[in-house]
Amino acid sequence: QVQLVESGGGLVQPGGSLRLSCQSSGVALDHFAIAWFRQDPGTEREGIACINYGDDRTYFTDSAKGRFTMSRDNAKRTVYLQMNSLKPEDTAIYYCATDTNYVCTSDSFAGLVGWLRFWGQGTQVTVSS
């Protein structure tokens, strides 16, 4: 049902910033929590952040806390991931995902990769000198 498209990835030097966007192609996101995941080749896809619907509460893994923030613009059907102080280990393909009954309530993303049904195609983030 929900179709998500990520954008904003690219090449950035260590310490730089990027803002990723996750936009719904036609379906309103007012009542959808959105989670961000990332994956390097040969590694497991890991959840890093999420934003809830209604209260816009956000949660981040330890690797992202203090550097990443999330926000949303429901009128634009878009969720944003602002990434600052980027490190080489942040290099990965970044995906956004959601589901009709997903609630962002903690910084634990265990099991969500196999549970969330709606995913974007991913956008590449490369942090290198």
GROMACS .gro file of C-alpha atoms in nm:
model
  129
    1GLN     CA    1   0.000   0.000   0.000
    2VAL     CA    2   0.256   0.259   0.115
    3GLN     CA    3   0.534   0.345  -0.128
    4LEU     CA    4   0.839   0.521   0.017
    5VAL     CA    5   1.124   0.692  -0.167
    6GLU     CA    6   1.452   0.796  -0.002
    7SER     CA    7   1.673   1.075  -0.131
    8GLY     CA    8   1.956   1.301  -0.018
    9GLY     CA    9   2.242   1.055  -0.002
   10GLY     CA   10   2.582   1.124  -0.146
   11LEU     CA   11   2.953   1.158  -0.080
   12VAL     CA   12   3.061   1.366   0.219
   13GLN     CA   13   3.385   1.413   0.410
   14PRO     CA   14   3.418   1.303   0.773
   15GLY     CA   15   3.261   1.564   0.999
   16GLY     CA   16   3.021   1.675   0.729
   17SER     CA   17   2.642   1.664   0.719
   18LEU     CA   18   2.365   1.524   0.505
   19ARG     CA   19   1.987   1.541   0.524
   20LEU     CA   20   1.801   1.237   0.401
   21SER     CA   21   1.438   1.249   0.298
   22CYS     CA   22   1.177   0.976   0.302
   23GLN     CA   23   0.867   1.066   0.104
   24SER     CA   24   0.542   0.879   0.055
   25SER     CA   25   0.420   0.867  -0.303
   26GLY     CA   26   0.057   0.956  -0.251
   27VAL     CA   27  -0.034   0.812   0.090
   28ALA     CA   28  -0.050   1.052   0.384
   29LEU     CA   29   0.199   0.982   0.663
   30ASP     CA   30   0.012   1.162   0.941
   31HIS     CA   31  -0.055   0.837   1.124
   32PHE     CA   32   0.259   0.645   1.031
   33ALA     CA   33   0.569   0.605   1.242
   34ILE     CA   34   0.884   0.590   1.027
   35ALA     CA   35   1.206   0.404   1.101
   36TRP     CA   36   1.548   0.441   0.939
   37PHE     CA   37   1.781   0.148   0.876
   38ARG     CA   38   2.122   0.117   0.717
   39GLN     CA   39   2.321  -0.165   0.563
   40ASP     CA   40   2.675  -0.211   0.430
   41PRO     CA   41   2.754  -0.496   0.188
   42GLY     CA   42   2.777  -0.827   0.370
   43THR     CA   43   2.630  -0.690   0.694
   44GLU     CA   44   2.293  -0.711   0.861
   45ARG     CA   45   2.049  -0.430   0.812
   46GLU     CA   46   2.035  -0.234   1.138
   47GLY     CA   47   1.781   0.011   1.268
   48ILE     CA   48   1.923   0.348   1.371
   49ALA     CA   49   1.632   0.586   1.432
   50CYS     CA   50   1.257   0.630   1.429
   51ILE     CA   51   0.996   0.901   1.464
   52ASN     CA   52   0.648   0.840   1.597
   53TYR     CA   53   0.321   0.978   1.468
   54GLY     CA   54   0.116   1.226   1.670
   55ASP     CA   55   0.371   1.321   1.934
   56ASP     CA   56   0.668   1.309   1.691
   57ARG     CA   57   0.878   1.136   1.956
   58THR     CA   58   1.215   1.020   1.824
   59TYR     CA   59   1.453   0.743   1.927
   60PHE     CA   60   1.810   0.671   1.821
   61THR     CA   61   2.063   0.396   1.863
   62ASP     CA   62   2.380   0.477   2.056
   63SER     CA   63   2.575   0.523   1.734
   64ALA     CA   64   2.336   0.796   1.620
   65LYS     CA   65   2.253   0.976   1.946
   66GLY     CA   66   2.392   1.327   1.962
   67ARG     CA   67   2.465   1.338   1.589
   68PHE     CA   68   2.139   1.253   1.412
   69THR     CA   69   1.795   1.411   1.441
   70MET     CA   70   1.459   1.335   1.284
   71SER     CA   71   1.166   1.553   1.187
   72ARG     CA   72   0.859   1.530   0.971
   73ASP     CA   73   0.642   1.743   0.746
   74ASN     CA   74   0.311   1.566   0.709
   75ALA     CA   75   0.184   1.818   0.454
   76LYS     CA   76   0.476   1.722   0.229
   77ARG     CA   77   0.436   1.354   0.316
   78THR     CA   78   0.804   1.355   0.411
   79VAL     CA   79   1.022   1.248   0.703
   80TYR     CA   80   1.377   1.379   0.739
   81LEU     CA   81   1.693   1.234   0.889
   82GLN     CA   82   1.952   1.505   0.959
   83MET     CA   83   2.297   1.353   0.996
   84ASN     CA   84   2.579   1.564   1.141
   85SER     CA   85   2.938   1.489   1.238
   86LEU     CA   86   2.943   1.200   0.995
   87LYS     CA   87   3.203   0.927   1.036
   88PRO     CA   88   3.340   0.673   0.786
   89GLU     CA   89   3.152   0.400   0.973
   90ASP     CA   90   2.826   0.574   0.880
   91THR     CA   91   2.885   0.466   0.520
   92ALA     CA   92   2.593   0.247   0.415
   93ILE     CA   93   2.273   0.232   0.215
   94TYR     CA   94   2.002   0.403   0.417
   95TYR     CA   95   1.642   0.282   0.406
   96CYS     CA   96   1.321   0.413   0.554
   97ALA     CA   97   1.038   0.180   0.647
   98THR     CA   98   0.696   0.173   0.807
   99ASP     CA   99   0.381  -0.030   0.856
  100THR     CA  100   0.017   0.044   0.927
  101ASN     CA  101   0.041  -0.061   1.293
  102TYR     CA  102   0.402   0.035   1.367
  103VAL     CA  103   0.461   0.254   1.672
  104CYS     CA  104   0.800   0.411   1.744
  105THR     CA  105   0.842   0.360   2.117
  106SER     CA  106   1.207   0.272   2.184
  107ASP     CA  107   1.559   0.265   2.046
  108SER     CA  108   1.542  -0.111   2.006
  109PHE     CA  109   1.485  -0.211   1.645
  110ALA     CA  110   1.525  -0.586   1.688
  111GLY     CA  111   1.292  -0.785   1.467
  112LEU     CA  112   1.163  -0.488   1.270
  113VAL     CA  113   1.348  -0.578   0.949
  114GLY     CA  114   1.136  -0.891   0.915
  115TRP     CA  115   0.816  -0.729   1.039
  116LEU     CA  116   0.780  -0.392   0.865
  117ARG     CA  117   0.617  -0.433   0.525
  118PHE     CA  118   0.678  -0.102   0.350
  119TRP     CA  119   1.034  -0.007   0.251
  120GLY     CA  120   1.201   0.246   0.027
  121GLN     CA  121   1.464   0.157  -0.231
  122GLY     CA  122   1.749   0.303  -0.029
  123THR     CA  123   1.993   0.589  -0.078
  124GLN     CA  124   2.372   0.557  -0.062
  125VAL     CA  125   2.568   0.754   0.196
  126THR     CA  126   2.947   0.749   0.164
  127VAL     CA  127   3.167   0.921   0.422
  128SER     CA  128   3.525   0.940   0.302
  129SER     CA  129   3.819   1.176   0.265
   0.00000   0.00000   0.00000
